[in-house]
CSV table of C-alpha atoms in Angstrom, one decimal:
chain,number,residue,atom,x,y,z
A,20,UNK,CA,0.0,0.0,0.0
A,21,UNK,CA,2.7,2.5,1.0
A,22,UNK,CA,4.2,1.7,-3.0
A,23,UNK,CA,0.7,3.0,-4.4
A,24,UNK,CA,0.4,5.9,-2.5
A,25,UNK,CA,3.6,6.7,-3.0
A,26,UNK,CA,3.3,6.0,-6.7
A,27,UNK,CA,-0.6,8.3,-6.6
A,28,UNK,CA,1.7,11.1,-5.0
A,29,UNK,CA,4.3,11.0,-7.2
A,30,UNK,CA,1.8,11.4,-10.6
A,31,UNK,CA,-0.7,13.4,-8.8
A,32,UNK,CA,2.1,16.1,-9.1
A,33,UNK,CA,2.5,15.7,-12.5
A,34,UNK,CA,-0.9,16.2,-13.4
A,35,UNK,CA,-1.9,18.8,-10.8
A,36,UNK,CA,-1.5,21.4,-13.6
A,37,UNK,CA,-3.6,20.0,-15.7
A,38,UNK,CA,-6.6,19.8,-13.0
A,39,UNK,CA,-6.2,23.1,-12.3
A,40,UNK,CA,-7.8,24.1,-15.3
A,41,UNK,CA,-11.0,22.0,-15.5
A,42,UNK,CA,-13.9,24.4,-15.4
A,43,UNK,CA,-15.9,24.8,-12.3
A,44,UNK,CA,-19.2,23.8,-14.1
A,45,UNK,CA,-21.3,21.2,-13.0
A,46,UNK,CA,-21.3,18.3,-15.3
A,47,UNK,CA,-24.0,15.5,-15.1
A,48,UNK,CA,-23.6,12.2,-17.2
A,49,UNK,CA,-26.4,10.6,-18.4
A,50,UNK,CA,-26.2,6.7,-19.2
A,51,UNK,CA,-28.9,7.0,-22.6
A,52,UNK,CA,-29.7,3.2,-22.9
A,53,UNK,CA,-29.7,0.0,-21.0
A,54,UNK,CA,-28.8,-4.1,-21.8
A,55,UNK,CA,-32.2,-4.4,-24.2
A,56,UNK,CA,-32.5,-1.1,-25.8
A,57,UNK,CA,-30.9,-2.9,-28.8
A,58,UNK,CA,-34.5,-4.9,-29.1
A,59,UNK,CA,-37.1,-1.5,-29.0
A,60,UNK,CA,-39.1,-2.0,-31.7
A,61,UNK,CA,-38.6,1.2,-34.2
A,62,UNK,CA,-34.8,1.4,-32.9
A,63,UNK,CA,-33.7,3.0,-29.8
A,64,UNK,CA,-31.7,6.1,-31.7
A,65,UNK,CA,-35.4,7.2,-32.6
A,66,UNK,CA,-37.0,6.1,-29.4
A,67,UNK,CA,-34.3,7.9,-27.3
A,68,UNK,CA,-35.2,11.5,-29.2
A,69,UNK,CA,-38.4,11.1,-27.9
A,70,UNK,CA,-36.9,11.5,-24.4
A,71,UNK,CA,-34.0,14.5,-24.8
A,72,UNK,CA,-36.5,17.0,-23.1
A,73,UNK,CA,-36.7,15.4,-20.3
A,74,UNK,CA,-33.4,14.8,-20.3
A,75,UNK,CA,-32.7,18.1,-20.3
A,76,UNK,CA,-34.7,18.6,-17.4
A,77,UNK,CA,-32.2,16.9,-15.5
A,78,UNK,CA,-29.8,19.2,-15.9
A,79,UNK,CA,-27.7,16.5,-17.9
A,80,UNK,CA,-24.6,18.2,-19.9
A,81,UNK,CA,-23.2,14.5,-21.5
A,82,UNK,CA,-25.1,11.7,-22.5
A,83,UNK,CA,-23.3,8.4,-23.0
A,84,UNK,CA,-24.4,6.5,-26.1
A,85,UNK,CA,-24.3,2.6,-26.7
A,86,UNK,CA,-21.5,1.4,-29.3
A,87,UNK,CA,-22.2,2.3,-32.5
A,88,UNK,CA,-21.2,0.3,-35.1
A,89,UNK,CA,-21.9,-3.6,-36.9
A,90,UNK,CA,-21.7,-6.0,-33.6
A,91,UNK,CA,-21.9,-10.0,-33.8
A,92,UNK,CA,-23.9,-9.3,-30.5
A,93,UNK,CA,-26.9,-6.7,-30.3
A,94,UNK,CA,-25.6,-4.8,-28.0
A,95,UNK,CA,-22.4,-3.6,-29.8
A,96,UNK,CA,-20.1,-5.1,-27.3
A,97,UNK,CA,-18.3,-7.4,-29.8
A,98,UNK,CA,-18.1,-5.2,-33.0
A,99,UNK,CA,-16.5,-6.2,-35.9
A,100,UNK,CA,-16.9,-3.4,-38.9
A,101,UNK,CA,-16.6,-0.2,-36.6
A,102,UNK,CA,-17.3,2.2,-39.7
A,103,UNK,CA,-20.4,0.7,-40.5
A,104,UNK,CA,-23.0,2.5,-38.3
A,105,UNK,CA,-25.9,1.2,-40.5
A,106,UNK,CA,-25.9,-2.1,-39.2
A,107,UNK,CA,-26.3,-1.6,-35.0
A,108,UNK,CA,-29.6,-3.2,-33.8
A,109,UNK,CA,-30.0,0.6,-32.4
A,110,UNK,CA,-31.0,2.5,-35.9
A,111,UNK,CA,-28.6,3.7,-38.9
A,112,UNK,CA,-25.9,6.4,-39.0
A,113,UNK,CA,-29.2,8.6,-40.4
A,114,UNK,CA,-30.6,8.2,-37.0
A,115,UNK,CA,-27.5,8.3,-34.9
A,116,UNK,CA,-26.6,11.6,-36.8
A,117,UNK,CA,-30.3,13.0,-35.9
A,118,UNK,CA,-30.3,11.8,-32.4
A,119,UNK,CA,-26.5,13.7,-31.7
A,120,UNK,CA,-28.2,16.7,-33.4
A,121,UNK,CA,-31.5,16.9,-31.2
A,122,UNK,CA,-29.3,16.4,-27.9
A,123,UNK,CA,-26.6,19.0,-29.3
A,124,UNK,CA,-29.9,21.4,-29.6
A,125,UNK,CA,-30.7,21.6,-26.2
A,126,UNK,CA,-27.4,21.5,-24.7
A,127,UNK,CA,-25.8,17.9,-24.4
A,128,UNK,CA,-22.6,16.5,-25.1
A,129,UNK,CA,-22.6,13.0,-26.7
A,130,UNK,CA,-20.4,10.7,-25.5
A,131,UNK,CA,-19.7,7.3,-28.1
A,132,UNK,CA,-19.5,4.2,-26.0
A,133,UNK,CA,-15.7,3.1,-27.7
A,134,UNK,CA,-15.4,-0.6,-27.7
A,135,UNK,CA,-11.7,-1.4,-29.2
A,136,UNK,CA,-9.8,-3.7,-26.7
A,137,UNK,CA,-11.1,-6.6,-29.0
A,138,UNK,CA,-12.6,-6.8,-32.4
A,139,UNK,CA,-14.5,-10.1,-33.8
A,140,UNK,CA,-13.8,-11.3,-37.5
A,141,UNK,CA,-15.5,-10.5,-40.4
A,142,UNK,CA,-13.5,-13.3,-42.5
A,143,UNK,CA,-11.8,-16.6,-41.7
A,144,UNK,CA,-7.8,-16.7,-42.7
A,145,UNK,CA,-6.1,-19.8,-44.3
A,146,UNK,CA,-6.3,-21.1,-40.9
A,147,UNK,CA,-10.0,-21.5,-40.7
A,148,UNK,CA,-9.6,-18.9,-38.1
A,149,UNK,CA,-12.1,-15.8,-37.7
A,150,UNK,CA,-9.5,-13.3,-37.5
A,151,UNK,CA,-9.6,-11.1,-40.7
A,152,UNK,CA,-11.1,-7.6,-40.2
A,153,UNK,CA,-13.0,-5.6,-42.3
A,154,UNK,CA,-13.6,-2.0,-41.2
A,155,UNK,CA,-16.4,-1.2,-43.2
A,156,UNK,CA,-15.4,1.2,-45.6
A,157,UNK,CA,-14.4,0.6,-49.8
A,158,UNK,CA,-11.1,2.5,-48.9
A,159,UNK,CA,-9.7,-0.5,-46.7
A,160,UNK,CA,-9.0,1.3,-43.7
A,161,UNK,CA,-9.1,-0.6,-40.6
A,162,UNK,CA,-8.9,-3.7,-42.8
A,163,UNK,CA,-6.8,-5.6,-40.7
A,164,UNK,CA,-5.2,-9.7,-40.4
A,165,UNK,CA,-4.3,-11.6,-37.3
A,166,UNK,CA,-1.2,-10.0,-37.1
A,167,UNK,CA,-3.3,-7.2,-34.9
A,168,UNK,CA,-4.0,-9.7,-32.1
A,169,UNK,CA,-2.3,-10.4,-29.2
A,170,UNK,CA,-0.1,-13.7,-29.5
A,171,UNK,CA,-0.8,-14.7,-26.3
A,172,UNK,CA,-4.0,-14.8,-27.4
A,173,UNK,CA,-3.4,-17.8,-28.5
A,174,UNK,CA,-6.9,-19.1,-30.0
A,175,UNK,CA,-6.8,-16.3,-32.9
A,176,UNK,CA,-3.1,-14.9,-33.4
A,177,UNK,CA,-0.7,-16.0,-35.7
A,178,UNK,CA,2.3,-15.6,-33.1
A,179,UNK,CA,3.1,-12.1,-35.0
A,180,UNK,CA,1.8,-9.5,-32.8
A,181,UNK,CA,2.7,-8.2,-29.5
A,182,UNK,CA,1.7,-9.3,-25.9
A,183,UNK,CA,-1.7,-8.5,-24.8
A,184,UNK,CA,-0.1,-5.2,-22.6
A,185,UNK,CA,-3.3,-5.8,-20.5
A,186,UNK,CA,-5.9,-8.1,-19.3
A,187,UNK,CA,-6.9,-11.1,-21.7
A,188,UNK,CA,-10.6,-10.9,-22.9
A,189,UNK,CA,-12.0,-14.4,-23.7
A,190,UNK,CA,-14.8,-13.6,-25.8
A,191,UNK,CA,-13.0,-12.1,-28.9
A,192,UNK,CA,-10.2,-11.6,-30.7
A,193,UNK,CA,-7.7,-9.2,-28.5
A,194,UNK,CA,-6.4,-6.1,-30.5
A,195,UNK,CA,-2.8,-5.8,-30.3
A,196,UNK,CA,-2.9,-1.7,-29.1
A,197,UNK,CA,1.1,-1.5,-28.7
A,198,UNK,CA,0.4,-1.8,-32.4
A,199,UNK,CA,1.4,1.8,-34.0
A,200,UNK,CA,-0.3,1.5,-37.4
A,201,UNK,CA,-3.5,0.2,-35.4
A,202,UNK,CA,-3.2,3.1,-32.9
A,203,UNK,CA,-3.0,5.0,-36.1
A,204,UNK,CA,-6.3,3.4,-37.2
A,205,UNK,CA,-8.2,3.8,-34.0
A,206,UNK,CA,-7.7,6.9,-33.4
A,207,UNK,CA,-8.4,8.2,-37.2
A,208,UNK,CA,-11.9,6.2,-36.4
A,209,UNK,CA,-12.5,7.7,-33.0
A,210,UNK,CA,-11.3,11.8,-35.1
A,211,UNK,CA,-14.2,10.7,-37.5
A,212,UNK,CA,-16.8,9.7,-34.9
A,213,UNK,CA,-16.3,13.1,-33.9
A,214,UNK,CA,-16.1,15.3,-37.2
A,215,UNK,CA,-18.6,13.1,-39.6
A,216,UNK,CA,-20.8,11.8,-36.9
A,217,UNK,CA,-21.0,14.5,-34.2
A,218,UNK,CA,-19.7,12.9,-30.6
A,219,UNK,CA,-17.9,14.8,-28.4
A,220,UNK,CA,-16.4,12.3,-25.9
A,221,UNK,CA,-15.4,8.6,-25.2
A,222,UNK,CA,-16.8,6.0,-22.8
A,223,UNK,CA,-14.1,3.3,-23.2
A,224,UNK,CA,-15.6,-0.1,-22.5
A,225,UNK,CA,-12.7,-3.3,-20.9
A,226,UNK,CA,-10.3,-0.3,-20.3
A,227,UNK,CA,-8.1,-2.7,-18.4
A,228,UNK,CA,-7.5,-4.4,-21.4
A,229,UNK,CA,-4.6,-2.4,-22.8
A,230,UNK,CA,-1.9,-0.2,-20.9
A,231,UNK,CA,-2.8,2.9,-19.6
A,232,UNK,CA,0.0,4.4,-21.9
A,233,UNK,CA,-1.6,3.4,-24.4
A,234,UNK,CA,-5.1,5.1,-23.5
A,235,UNK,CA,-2.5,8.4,-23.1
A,236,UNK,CA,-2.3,8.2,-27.1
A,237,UNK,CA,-5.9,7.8,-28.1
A,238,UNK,CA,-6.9,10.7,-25.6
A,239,UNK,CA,-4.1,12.6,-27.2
A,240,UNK,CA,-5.0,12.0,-30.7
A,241,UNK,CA,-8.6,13.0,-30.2
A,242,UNK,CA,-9.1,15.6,-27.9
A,243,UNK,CA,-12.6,14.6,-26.5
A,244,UNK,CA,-14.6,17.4,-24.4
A,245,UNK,CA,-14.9,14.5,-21.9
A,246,UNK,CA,-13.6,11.0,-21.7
A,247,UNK,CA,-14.4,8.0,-18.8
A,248,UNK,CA,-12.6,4.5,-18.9
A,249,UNK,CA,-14.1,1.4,-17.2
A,250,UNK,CA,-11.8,-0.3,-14.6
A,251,UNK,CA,-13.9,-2.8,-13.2
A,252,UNK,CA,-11.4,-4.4,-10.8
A,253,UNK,CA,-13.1,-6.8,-7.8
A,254,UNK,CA,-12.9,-5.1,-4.2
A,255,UNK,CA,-11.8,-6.7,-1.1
A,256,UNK,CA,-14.3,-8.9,1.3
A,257,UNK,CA,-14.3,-10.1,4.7
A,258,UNK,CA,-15.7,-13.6,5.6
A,259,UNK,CA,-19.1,-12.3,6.0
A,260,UNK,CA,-19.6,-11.4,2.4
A,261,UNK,CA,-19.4,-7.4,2.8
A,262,UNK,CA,-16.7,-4.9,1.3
A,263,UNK,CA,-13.8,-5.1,3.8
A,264,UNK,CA,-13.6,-1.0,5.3
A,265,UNK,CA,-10.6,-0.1,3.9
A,266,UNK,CA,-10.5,0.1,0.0
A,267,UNK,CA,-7.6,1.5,-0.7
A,268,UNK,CA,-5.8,-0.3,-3.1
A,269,UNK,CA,-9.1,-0.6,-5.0
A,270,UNK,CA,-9.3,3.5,-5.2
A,271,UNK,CA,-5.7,3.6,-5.3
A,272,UNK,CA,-5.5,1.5,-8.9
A,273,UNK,CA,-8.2,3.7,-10.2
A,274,UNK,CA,-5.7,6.8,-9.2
A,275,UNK,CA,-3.1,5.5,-10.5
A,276,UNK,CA,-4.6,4.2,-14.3
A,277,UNK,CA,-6.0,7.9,-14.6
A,278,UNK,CA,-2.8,9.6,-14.1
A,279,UNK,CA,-0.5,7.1,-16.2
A,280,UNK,CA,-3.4,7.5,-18.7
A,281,UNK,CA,-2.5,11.5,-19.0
A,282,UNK,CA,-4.4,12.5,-15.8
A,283,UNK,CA,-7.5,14.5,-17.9
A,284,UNK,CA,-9.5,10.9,-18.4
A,285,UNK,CA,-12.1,10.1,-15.9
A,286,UNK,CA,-12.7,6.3,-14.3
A,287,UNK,CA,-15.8,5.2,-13.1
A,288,UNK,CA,-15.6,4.8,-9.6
A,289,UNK,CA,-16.6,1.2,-8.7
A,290,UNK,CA,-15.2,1.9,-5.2
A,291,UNK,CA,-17.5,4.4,-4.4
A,292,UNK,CA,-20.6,2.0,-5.9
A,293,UNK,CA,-19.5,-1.0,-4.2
A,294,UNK,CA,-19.3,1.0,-0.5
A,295,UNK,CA,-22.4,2.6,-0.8
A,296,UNK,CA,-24.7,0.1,-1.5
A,297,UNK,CA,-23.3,-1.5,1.2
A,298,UNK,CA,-23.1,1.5,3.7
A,299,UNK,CA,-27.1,2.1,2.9
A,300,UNK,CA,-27.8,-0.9,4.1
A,301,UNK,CA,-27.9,0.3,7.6
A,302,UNK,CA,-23.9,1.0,7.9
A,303,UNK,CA,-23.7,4.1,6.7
A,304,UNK,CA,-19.9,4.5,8.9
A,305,UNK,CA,-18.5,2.8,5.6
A,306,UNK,CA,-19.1,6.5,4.1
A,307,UNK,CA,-16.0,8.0,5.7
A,308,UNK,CA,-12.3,6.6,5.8
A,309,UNK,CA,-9.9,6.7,8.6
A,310,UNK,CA,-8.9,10.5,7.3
A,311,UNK,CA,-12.2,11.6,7.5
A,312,UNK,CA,-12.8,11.5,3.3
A,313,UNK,CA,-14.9,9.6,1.0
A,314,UNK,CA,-13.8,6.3,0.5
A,315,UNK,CA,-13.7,6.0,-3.1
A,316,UNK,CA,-12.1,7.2,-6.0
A,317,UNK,CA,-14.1,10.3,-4.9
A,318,UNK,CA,-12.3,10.4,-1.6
A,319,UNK,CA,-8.7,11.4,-3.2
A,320,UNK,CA,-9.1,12.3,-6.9
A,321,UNK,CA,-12.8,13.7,-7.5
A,322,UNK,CA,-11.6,15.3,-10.6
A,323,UNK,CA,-11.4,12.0,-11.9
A,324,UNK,CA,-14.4,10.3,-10.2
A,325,UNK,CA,-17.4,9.6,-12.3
A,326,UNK,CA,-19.7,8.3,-9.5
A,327,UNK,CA,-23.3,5.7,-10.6
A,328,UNK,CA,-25.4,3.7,-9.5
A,329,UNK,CA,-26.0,0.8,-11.6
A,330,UNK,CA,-25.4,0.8,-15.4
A,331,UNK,CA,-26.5,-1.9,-18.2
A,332,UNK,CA,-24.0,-4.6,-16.9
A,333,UNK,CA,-24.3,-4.1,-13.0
A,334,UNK,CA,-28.4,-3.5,-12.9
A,335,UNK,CA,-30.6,-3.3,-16.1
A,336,UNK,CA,-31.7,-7.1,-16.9
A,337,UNK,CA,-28.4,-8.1,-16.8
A,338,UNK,CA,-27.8,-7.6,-12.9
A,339,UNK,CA,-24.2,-8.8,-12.2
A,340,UNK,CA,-23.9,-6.2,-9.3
A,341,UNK,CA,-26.7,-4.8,-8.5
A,342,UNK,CA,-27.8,-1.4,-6.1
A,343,UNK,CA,-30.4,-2.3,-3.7
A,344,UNK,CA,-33.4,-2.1,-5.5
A,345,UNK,CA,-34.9,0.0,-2.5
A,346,UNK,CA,-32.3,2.0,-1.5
A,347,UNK,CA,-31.6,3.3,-5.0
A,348,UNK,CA,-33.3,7.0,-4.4
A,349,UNK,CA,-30.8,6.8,-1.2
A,350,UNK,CA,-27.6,6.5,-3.5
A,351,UNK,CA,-28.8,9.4,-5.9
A,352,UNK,CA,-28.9,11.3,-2.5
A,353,UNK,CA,-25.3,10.8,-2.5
A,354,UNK,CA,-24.0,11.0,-5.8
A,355,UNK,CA,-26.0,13.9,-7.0
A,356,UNK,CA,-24.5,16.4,-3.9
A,357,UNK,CA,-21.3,15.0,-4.1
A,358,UNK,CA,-17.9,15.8,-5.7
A,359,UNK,CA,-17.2,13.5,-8.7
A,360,UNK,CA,-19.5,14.2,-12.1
A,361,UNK,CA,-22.6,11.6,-11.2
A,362,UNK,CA,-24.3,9.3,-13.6
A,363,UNK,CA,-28.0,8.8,-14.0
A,364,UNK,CA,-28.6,5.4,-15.4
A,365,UNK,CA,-31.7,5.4,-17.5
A,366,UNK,CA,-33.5,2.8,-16.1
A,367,UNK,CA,-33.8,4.6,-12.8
A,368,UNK,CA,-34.6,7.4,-14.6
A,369,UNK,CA,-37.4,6.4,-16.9
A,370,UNK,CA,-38.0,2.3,-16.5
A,371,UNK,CA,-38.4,2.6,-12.7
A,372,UNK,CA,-40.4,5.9,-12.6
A,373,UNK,CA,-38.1,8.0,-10.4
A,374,UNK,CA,-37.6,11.1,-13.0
A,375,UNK,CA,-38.4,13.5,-10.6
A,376,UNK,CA,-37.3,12.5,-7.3
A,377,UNK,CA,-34.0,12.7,-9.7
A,378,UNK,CA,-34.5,15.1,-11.4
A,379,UNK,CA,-35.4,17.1,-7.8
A,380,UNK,CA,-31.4,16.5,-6.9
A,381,UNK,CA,-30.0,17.4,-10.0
A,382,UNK,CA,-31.3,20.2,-9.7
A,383,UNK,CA,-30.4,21.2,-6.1
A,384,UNK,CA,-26.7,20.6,-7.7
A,385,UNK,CA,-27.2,22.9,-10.8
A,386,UNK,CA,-28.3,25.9,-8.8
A,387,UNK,CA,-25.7,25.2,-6.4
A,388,UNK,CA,-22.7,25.1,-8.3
A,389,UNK,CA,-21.4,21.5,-6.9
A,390,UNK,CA,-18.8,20.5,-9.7
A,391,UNK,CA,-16.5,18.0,-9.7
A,392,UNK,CA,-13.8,19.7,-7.2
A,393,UNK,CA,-16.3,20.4,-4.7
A,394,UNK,CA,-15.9,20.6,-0.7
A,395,UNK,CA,-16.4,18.0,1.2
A,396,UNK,CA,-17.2,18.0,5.4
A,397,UNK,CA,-18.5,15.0,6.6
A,398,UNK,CA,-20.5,16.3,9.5
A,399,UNK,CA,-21.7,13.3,11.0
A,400,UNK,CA,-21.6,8.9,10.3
A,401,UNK,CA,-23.2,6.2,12.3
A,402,UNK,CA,-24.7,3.3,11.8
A,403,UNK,CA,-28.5,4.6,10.8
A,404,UNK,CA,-27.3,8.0,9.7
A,405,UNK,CA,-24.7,10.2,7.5
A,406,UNK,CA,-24.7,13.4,7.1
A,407,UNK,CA,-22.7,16.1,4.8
A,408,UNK,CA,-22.0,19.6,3.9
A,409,UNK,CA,-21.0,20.2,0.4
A,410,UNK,CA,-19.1,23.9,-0.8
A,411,UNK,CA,-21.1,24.9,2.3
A,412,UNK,CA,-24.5,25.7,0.7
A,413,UNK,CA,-26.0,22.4,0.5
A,414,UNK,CA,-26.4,19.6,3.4
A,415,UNK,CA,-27.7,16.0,2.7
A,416,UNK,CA,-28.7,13.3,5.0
A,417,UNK,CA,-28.9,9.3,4.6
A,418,UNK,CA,-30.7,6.7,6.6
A,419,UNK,CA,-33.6,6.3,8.3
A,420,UNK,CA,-32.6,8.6,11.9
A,421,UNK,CA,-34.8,11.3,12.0
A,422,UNK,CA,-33.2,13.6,14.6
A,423,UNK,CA,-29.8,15.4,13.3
A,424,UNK,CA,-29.8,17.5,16.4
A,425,UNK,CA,-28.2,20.5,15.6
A,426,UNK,CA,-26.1,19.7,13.0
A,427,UNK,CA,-28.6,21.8,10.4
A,428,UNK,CA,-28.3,25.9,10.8
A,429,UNK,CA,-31.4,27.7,10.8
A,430,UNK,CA,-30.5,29.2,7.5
A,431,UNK,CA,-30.5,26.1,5.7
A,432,UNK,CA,-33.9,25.3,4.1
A,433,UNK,CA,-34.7,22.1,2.7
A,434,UNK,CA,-34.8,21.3,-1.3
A,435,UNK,CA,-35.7,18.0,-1.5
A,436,UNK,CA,-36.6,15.0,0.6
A,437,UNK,CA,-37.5,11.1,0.4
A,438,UNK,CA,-37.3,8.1,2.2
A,439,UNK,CA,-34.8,7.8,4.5
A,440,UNK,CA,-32.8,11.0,2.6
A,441,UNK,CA,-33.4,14.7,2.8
A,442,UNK,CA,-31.4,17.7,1.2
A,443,UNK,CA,-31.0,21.5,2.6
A,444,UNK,CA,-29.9,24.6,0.7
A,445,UNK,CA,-28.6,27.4,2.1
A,446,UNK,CA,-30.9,30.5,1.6
């Protein structure tokens, strides 16, 4: 532990610089589909454009975007021809473009959901093997052969390429990313997602899955307005099941991939998901560590925070780690005041009929200024309550004790309440 904080320390310096010019804003990211959108009837691109007012009303700056292009599985998560946009289960590049262009009219950011770790095969090689790529286009860029995977990866390379410089991905083919003409490649895709289709900013899927130097060049060659890498890394637990207190070598490798990744790129903090849904069932000391901070990602680098919920592979249908189904409202409350830039997940948002009880908090944090670098006091944490003051205009209170003494000045006013949570402002 002492290595990785001392290794934090040492890059946190390095990028300091670079934090100290992120805008004060507040930013909201809004997760725009879920495991089955791929199946809506119509396509979801044109279903979703029915719904950018009142995502708006959220206060939502980005919306994140499933993957885009020609998948061997509907969801987009094992694409193969990643020019071709008219072949996603989701709608055409026509409906993509018009769905960009409707959010870009009332004030949101698109963010592409980049899945480029691995890459399935359009075409079997001498072999027999599916491991030749087609990109999509007449002009045979990102036409490429086996000798762009991995040759550990042993089931499709041809022994040429480089060793996987990250973690091995079963499913498909793994793209060889120290690679320099496929660098090349990607990142000419990811300029032209931006320029001919309209995004603004990357969610990158299986982020683990190359070296965090390498995620340095792709944010350097395309200059998104916002960019968030998935490090889904498992946490620690104690014989009883639950997230052992201390998490500090999970928050800690989150730290550390940001800042080896350039320091401007965002992670999704899993630490900070995985303690709170824990802490709100009726342990709500697991929101404070021994230094009296968060105890996420959120906890020592909120810059780089992006703080949720539940997304399509955690809740949705799929439900491989799911929020407490009752308690969800509870972990809005949290993430919605917080430092960090908070997800909505649209489930929550629209499935489950909580629009405006979220909508309620965003709102509290729009007219309140809470950004990303916010302050954070942690006033009080017990068992059945926590309570917080955040930039010292807004208070928020978890679990189900009523009484907060005096903790609440008389010019506070509350904004917004619900079970078991309730917000004040400052008047």
């Amino acid at each position: 532990m002492t290595m990785k904080c001392s290794r934090f320390l040492a890059c946190l310096l390095l990028s300091v610089s670079l934090f100290l010019t992120l805008s004060s804003a507040t930013t909201i990211l809004f997760q725009g589909f879920g495991w089955d959108s791929c199946n809506k009837q119509g396509g979801w691109y044109n279903s979703l454009k029915n719904s950018v007012g009142q995502i708006a009303k959220a206060g939502v700056t980005h919306v994140w975007l499933p993957p885009p292009s020609q998948s061997v599985s509907p969801q987009g998560y094992l694409p193969g021809k990643l020019y071709d946009l008219d072949e996603s289960k989701y709608g055409n590049e026509a409906d993509l473009k018009s769905l960009i262009d409707t959010f870009h009219q009332n004030g949101i950011k698109c963010v592409a959901d980049i899945v480029i770790n691995h890459r399935c095969g359009t075409k079997q090689d001498g072999r027999g093997i599916w491991c030749v790529f087609e990109g999509g286009r007449s002009d045979g860029r990102l036409d490429w052969g086996p000798h762009y995977i991995c040759r550990d990866d042993i089931q499709y390379s041809d022994g040429t390429g480089d060793l996987d410089s990250g973690a091995a991905y079963a499913a498909a083919p793994d793209i060889d990313h120290l690679n320099s003409d496929a660098q090349r490649g990607l990142i000419e895709w990811m300029n032209w997602l931006k320029t001919d289709i309209g995004f603004d900013g990357w969610r990158f899927d299986f982020a683990k899955g190359y070296a965090a130097s390498v995620m340095k060049i792709y944010m350097e060659g395309t200059s998104p307005n916002f960019a968030v890498g998935e490090i889904w890394n498992a946490m620690s637990y104690g014989g009883d099941g639950k997230p052992n207190y201390n998490q500090d070598q999970h928050r800690y490798d989150l730290a550390n991939w940001a800042n080896a990744a350039g320091g401007t790129i965002k992670a999704f903090d899993f630490t900070t998901k995985g303690i709170l849904q824990a802490a709100v069932e009726g342990e709500f000391w697991r929101l404070v560590d021994s230094n009296g901070r968060a105890p996420g990602l959120l906890g020592i680098m909120p810059q780089n925070a992006v703080t949720f919920i539940d997304n399509h592979d955690t809740g949705s249908t799929q439900q491989l780690w799911p929020f407490p189904s009752d308690k969800v409202m509870l972990g809005y409350a949290y993430i919605l005041t917080h430092p960090g830039v908070p997800a909505i997940f649209y489930d929550h948002y629209f499935t489950w009929g909580l629009t405006e009880a979220i909508a309620e908090l965003a709102a509290v944090r729009t007219r309140n200024g809470i950004n990303e670098s916010s302050s954070l006091n942690i006033m009080e944490h017990d068992a059945d309550i926590y309570v917080a003051m955040i930039d010292g205009k807004v208070i928020v209170k978890l679990g189900p004790r009523y009484s907060v003494g005096n903790l609440i000045p008389s010019n506070f006013k509350v904004a917004t309440s619900g079970q078991d949570y309730c917000v004040w402002e400052k008047q």
